[in-house]
The first five atom37 places (N, CA, C, CB, O) and aatype in JSON, in Angstrom:
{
  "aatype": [20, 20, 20, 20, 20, 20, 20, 20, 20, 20, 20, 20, 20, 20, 20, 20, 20, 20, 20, 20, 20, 20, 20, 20, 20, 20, 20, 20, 20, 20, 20, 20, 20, 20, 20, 20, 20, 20, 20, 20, 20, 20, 20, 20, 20, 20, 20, 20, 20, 20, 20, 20, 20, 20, 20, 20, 20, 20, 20, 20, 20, 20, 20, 20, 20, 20, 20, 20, 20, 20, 20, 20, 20, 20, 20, 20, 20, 20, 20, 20, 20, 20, 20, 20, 20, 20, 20, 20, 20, 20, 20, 20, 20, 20, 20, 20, 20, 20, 20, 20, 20, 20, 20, 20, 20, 20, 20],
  "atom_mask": [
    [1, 1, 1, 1, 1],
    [1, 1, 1, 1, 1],
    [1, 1, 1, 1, 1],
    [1, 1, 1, 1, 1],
    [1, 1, 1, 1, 1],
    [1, 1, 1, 1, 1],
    [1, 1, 1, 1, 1],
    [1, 1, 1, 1, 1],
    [1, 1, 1, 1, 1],
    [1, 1, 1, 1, 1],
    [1, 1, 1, 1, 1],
    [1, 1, 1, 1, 1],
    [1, 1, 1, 1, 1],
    [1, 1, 1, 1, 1],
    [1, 1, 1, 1, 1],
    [1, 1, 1, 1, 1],
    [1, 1, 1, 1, 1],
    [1, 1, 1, 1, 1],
    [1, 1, 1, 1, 1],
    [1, 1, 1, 1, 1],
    [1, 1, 1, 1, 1],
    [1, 1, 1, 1, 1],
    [1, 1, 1, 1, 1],
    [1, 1, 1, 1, 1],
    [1, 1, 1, 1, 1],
    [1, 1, 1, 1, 1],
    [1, 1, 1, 1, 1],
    [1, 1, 1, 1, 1],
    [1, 1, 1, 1, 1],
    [1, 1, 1, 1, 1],
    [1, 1, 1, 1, 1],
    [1, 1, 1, 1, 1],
    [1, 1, 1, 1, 1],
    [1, 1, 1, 1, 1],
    [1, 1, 1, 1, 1],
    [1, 1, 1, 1, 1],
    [1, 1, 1, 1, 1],
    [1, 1, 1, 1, 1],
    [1, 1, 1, 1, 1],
    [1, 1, 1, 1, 1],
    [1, 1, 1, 1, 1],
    [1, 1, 1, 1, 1],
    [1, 1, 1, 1, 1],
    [1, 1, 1, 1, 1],
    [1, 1, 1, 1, 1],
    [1, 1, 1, 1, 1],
    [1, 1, 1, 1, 1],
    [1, 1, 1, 1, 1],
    [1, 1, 1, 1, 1],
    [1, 1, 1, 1, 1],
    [1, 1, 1, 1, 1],
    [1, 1, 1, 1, 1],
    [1, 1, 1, 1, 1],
    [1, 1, 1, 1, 1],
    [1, 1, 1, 1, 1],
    [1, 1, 1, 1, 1],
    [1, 1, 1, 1, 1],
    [1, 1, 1, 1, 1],
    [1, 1, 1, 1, 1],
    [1, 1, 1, 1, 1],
    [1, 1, 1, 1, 1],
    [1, 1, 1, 1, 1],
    [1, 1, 1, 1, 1],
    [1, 1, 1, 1, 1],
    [1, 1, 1, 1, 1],
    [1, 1, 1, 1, 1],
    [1, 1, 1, 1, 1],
    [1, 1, 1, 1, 1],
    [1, 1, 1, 1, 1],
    [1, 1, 1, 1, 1],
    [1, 1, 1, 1, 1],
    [1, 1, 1, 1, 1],
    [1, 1, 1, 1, 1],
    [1, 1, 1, 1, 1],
    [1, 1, 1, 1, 1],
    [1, 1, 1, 1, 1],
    [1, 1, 1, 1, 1],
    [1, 1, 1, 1, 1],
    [1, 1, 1, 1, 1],
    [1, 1, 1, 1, 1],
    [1, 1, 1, 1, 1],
    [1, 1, 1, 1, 1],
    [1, 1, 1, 1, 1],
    [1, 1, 1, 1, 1],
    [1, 1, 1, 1, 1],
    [1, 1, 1, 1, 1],
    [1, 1, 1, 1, 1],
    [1, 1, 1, 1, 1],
    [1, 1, 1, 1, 1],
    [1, 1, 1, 1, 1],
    [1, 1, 1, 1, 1],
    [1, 1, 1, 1, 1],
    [1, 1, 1, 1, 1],
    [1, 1, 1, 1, 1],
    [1, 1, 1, 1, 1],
    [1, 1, 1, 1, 1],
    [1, 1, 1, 1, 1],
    [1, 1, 1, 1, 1],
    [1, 1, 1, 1, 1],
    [1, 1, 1, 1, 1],
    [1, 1, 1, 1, 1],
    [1, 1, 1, 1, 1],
    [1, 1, 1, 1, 1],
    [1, 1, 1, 1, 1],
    [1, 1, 1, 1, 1],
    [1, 1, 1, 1, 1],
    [1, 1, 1, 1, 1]
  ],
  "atom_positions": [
    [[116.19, 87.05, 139.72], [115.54, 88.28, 139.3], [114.51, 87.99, 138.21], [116.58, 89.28, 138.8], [113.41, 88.51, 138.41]],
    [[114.65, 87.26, 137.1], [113.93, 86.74, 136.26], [112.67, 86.24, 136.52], [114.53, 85.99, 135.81], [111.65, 86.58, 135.93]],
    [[112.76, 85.17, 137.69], [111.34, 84.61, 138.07], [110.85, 85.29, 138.9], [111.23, 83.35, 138.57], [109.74, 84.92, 139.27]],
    [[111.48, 86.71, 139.63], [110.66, 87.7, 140.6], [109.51, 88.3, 139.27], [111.92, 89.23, 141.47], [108.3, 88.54, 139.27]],
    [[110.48, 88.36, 138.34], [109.65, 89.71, 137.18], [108.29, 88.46, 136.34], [111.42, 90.63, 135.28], [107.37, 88.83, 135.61]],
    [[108.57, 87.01, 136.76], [107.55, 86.29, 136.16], [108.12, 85.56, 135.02], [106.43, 87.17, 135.77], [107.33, 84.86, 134.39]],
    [[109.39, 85.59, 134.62], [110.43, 85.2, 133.23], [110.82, 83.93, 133.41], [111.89, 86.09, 133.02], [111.94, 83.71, 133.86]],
    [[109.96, 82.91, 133.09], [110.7, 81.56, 132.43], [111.77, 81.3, 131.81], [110.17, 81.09, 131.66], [111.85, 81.89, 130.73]],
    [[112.49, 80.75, 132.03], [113.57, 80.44, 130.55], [113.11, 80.06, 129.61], [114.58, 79.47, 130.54], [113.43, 80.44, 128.48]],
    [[112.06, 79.05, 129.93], [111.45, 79.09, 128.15], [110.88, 80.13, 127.67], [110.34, 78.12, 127.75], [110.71, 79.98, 126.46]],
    [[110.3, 81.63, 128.25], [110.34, 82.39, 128.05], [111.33, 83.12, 126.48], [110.42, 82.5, 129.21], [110.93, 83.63, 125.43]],
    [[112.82, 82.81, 127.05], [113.66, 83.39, 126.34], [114.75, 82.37, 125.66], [114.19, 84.38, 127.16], [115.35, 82.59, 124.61]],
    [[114.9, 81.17, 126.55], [116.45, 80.66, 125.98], [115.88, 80.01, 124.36], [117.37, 79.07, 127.3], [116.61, 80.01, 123.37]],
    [[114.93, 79.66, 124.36], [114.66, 78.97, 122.74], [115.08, 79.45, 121.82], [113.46, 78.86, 122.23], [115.71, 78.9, 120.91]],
    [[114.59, 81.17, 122.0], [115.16, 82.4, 121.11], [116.09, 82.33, 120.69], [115.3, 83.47, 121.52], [116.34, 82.01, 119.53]],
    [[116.93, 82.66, 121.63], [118.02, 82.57, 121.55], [119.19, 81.62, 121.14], [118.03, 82.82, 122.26], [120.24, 81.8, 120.53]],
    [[118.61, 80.55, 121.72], [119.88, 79.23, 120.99], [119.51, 78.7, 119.78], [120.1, 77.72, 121.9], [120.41, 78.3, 119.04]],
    [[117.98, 78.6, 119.33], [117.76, 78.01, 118.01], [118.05, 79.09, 116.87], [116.26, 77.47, 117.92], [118.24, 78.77, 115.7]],
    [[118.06, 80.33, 117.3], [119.09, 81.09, 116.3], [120.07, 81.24, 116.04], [119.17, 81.84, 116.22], [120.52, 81.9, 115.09]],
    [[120.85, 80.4, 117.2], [122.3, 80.14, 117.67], [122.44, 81.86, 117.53], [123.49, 78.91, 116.54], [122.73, 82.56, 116.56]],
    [[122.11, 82.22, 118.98], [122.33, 83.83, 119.08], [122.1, 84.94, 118.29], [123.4, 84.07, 119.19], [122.42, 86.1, 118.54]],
    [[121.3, 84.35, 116.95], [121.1, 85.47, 115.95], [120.08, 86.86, 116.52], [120.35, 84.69, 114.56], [120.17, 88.06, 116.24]],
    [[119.03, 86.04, 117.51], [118.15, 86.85, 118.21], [118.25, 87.73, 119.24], [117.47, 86.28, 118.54], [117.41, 88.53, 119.66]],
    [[119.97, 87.38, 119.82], [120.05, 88.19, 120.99], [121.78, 89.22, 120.33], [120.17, 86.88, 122.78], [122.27, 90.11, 121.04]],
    [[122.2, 88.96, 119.4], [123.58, 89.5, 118.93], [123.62, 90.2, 117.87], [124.48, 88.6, 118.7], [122.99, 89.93, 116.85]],
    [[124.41, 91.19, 118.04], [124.85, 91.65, 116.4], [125.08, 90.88, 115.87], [125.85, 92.4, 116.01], [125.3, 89.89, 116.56]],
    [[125.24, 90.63, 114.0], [125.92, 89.82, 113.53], [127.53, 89.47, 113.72], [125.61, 90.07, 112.53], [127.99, 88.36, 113.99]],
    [[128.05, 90.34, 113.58], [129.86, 90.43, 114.12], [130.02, 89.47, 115.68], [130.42, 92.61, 114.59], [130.88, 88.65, 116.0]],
    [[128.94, 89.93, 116.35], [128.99, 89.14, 117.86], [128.81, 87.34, 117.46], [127.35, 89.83, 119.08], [129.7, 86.51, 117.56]],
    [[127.67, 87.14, 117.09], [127.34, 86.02, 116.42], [128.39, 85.31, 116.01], [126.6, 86.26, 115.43], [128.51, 84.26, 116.65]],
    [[129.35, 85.54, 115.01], [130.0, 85.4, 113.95], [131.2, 84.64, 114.91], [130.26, 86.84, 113.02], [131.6, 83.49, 114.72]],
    [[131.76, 85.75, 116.17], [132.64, 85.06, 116.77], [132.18, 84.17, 117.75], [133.46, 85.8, 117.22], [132.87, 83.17, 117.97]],
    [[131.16, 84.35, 118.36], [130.64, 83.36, 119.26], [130.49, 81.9, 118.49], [129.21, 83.91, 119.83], [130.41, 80.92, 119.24]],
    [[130.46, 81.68, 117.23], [130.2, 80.49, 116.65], [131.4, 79.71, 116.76], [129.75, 80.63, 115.3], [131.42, 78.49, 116.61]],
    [[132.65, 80.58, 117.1], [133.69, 79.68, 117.22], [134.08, 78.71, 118.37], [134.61, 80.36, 117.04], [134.61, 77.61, 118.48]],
    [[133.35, 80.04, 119.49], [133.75, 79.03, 120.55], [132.4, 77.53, 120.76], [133.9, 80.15, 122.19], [132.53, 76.41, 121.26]],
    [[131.35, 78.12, 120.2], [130.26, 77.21, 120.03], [131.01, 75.38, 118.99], [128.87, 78.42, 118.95], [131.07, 74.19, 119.26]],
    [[131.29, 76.03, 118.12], [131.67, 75.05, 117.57], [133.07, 73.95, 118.3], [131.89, 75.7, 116.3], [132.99, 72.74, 118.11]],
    [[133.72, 74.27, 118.74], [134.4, 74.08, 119.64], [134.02, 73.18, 120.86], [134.65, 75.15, 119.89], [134.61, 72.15, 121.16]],
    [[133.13, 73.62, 121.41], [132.69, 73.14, 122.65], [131.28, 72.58, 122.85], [132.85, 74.14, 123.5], [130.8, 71.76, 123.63]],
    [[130.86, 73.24, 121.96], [129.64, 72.52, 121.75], [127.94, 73.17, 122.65], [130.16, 70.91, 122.33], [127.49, 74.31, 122.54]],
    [[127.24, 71.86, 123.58], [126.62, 72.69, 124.28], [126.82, 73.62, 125.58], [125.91, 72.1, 124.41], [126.14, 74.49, 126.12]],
    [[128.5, 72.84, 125.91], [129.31, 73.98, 126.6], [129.4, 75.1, 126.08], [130.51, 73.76, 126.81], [128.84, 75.93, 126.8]],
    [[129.83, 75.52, 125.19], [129.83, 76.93, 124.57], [128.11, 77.36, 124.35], [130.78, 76.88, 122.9], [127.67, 78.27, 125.06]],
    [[127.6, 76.98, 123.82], [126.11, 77.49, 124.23], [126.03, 78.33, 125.54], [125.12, 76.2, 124.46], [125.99, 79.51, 125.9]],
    [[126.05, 76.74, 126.19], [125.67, 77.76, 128.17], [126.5, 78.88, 128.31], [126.21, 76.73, 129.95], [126.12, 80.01, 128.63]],
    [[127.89, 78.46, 128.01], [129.52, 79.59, 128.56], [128.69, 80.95, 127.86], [131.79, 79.09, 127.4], [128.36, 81.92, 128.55]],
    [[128.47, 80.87, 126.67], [128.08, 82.72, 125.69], [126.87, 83.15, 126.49], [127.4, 82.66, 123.49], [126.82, 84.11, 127.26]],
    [[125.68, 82.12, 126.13], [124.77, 82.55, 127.14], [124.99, 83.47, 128.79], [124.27, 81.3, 127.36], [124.51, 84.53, 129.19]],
    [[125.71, 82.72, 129.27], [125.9, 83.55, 130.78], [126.44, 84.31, 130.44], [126.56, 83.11, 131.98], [126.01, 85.4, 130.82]],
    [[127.59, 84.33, 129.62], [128.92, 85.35, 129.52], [127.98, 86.79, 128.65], [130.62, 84.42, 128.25], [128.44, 87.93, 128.56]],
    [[126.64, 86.37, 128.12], [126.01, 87.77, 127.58], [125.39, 88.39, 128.49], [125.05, 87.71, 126.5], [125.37, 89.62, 128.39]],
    [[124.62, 87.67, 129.79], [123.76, 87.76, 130.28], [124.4, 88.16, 131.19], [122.98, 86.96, 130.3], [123.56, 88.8, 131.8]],
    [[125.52, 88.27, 131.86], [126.87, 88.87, 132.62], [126.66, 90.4, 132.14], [128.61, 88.09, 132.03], [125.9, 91.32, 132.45]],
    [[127.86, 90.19, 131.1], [127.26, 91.95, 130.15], [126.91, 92.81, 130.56], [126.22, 92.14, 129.34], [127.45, 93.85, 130.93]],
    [[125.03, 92.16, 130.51], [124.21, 93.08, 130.09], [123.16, 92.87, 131.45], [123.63, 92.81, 128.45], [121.93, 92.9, 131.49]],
    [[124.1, 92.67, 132.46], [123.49, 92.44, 133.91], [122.99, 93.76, 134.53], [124.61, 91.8, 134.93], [121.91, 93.66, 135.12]],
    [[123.53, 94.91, 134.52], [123.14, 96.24, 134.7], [121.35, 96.22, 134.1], [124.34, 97.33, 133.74], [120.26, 96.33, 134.65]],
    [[121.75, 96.05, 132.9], [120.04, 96.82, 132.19], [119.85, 95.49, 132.69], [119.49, 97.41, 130.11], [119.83, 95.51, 133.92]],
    [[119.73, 94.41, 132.24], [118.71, 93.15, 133.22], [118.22, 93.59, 134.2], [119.36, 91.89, 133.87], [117.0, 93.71, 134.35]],
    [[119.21, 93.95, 135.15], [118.86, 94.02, 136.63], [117.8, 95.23, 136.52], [120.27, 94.34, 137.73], [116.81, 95.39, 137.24]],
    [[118.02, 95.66, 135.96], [116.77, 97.49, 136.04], [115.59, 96.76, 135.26], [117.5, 99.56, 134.73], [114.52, 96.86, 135.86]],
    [[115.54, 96.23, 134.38], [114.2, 95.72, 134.1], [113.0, 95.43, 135.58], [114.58, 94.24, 133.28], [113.46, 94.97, 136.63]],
    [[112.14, 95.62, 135.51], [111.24, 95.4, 136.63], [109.92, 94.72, 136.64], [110.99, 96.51, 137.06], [109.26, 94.45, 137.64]],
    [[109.55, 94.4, 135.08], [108.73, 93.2, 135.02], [108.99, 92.55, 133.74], [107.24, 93.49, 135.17], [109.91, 92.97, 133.04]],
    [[108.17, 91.4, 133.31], [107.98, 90.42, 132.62], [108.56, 90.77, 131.4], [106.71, 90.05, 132.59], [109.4, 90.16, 130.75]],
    [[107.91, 92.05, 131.15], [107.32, 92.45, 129.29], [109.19, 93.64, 129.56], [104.64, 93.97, 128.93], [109.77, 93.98, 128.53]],
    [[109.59, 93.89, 130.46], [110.85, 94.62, 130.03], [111.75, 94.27, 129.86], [111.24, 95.32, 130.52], [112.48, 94.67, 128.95]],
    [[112.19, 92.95, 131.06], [113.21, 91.86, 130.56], [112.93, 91.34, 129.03], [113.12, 90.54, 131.6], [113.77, 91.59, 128.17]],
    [[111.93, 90.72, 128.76], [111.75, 89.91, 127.58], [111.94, 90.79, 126.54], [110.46, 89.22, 127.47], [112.34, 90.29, 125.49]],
    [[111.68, 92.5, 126.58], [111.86, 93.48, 125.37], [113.58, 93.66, 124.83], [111.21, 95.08, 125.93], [114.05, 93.69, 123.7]],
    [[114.38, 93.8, 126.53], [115.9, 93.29, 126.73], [115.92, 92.49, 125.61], [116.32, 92.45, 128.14], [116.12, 92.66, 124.41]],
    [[115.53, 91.05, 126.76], [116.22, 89.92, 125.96], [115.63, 89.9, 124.26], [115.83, 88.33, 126.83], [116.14, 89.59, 123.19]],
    [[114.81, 90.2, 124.52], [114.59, 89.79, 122.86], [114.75, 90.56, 121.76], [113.38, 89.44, 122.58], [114.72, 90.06, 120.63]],
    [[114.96, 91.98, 121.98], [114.81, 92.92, 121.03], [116.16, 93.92, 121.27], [113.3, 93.64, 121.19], [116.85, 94.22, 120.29]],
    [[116.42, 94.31, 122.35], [117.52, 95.2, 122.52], [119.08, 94.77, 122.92], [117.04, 96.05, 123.49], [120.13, 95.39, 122.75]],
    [[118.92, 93.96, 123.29], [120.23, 93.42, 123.18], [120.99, 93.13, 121.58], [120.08, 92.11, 123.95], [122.19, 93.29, 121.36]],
    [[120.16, 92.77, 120.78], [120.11, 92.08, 119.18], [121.13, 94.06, 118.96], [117.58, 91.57, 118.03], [122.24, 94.24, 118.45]],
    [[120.31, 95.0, 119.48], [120.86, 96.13, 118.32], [121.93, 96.93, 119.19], [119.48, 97.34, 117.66], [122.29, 98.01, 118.71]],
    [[122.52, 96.51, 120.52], [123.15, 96.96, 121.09], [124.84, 96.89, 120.92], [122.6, 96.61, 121.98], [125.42, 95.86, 121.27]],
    [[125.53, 97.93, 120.43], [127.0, 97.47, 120.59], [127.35, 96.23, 121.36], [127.74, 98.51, 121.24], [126.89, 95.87, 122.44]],
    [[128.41, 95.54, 120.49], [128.96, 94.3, 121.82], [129.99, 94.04, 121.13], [128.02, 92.72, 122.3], [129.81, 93.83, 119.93]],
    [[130.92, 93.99, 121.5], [132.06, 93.01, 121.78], [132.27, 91.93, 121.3], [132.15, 92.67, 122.79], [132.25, 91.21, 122.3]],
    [[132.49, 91.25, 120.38], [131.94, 90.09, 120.61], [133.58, 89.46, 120.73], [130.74, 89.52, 119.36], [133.46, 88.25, 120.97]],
    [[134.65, 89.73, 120.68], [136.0, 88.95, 121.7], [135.34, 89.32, 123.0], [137.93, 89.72, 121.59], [135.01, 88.39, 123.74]],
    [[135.1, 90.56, 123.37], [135.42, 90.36, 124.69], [134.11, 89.52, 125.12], [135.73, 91.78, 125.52], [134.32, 89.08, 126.25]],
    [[132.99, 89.18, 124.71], [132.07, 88.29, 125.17], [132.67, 86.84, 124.88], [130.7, 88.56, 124.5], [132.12, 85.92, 125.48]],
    [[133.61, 86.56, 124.12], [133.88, 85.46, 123.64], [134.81, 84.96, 125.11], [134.6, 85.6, 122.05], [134.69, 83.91, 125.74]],
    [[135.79, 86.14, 125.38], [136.79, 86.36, 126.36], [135.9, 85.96, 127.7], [137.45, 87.99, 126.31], [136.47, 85.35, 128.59]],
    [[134.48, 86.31, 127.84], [134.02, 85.83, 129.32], [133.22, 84.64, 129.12], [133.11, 86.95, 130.17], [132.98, 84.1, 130.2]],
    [[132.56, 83.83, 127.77], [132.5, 82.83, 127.51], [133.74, 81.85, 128.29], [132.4, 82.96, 126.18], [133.59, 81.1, 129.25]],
    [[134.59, 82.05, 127.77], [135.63, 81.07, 128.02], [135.69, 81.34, 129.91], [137.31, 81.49, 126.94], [135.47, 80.37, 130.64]],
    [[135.89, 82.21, 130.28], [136.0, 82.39, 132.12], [134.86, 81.55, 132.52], [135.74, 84.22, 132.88], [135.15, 80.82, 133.46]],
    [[133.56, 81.42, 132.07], [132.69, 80.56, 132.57], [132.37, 79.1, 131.93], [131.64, 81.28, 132.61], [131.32, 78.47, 132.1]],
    [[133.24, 78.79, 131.34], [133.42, 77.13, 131.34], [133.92, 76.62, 132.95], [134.8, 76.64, 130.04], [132.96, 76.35, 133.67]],
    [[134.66, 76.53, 133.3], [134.67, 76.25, 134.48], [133.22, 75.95, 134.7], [135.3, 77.25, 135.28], [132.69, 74.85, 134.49]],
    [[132.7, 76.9, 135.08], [131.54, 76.16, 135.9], [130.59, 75.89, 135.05], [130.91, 76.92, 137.05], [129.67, 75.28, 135.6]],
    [[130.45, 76.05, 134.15], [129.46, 74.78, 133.28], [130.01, 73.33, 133.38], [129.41, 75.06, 131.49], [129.15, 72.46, 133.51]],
    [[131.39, 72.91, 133.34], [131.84, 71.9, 133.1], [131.54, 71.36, 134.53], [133.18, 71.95, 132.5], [131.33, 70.18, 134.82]],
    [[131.57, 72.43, 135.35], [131.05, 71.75, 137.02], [130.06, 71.54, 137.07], [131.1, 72.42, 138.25], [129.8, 70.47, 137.62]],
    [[128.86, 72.41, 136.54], [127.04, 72.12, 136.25], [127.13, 71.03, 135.97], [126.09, 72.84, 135.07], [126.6, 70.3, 136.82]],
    [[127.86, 70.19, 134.6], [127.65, 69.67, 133.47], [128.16, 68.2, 134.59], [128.57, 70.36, 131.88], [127.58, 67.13, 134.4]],
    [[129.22, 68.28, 135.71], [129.62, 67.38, 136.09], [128.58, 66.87, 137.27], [130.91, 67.64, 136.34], [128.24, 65.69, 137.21]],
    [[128.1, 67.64, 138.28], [127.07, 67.63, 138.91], [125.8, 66.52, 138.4], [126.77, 69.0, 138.88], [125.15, 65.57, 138.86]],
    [[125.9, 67.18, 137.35], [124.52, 66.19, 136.32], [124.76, 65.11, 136.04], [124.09, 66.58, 134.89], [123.87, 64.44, 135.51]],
    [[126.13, 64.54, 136.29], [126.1, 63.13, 135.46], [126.88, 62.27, 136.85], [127.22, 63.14, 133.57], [127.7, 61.36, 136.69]],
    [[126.51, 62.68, 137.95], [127.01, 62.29, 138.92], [125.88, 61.63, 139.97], [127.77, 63.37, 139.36], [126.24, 61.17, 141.05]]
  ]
}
């Protein structure tokens, strides 16, 4: 859906991880996501990443070009209620398959 609307990942993921999520989370969200980050490392990176982008798959999906996803990702997600166990809670469901991405790659 992203590259239909024209959305790079470099588009958005830089944002996002060199703030270590400050750009896409409440602070409280942030705060717990650092645990599983610290933990796992750039596994936990990818795992929160999807596990937000899961979420907040509804409004993603309704975005319909470039400049609405990127307003999403970059601006409205940051002030949106979240969870941040239960994002932490679908972090962890998608290790699995990072650790399968992650195995893929070194194979």
């Amino acid at each position: 859906h992203f590259l239909r609307c024209g959305v790079e990942p470099l588009s958005y993921l830089p944002n996002g991880w060199l703030s270590l999520f400050g750009k896409w989370l409440p602070l409280p969200a942030v705060i717990q996501a650092m645990d599983l980050v610290l933990e796992c490392g750039i596994r936990g990176v990818l795992a929160v990443t999807l596990a937000l982008f899961q979420i907040h798959q509804k409004r993603l999906m309704s975005a319909n070009t470039m400049e609405e996803v990127l307003e999403l990702i970059n601006q409205d997600m940051r002030t949106s209620p979240l969870d941040g166990e239960l994002l932490v809670k679908c972090a962890r469901l998608r290790l699995p398959a990072v650790d399968e991405a992650f195995g893929e790659m070194t194979t």
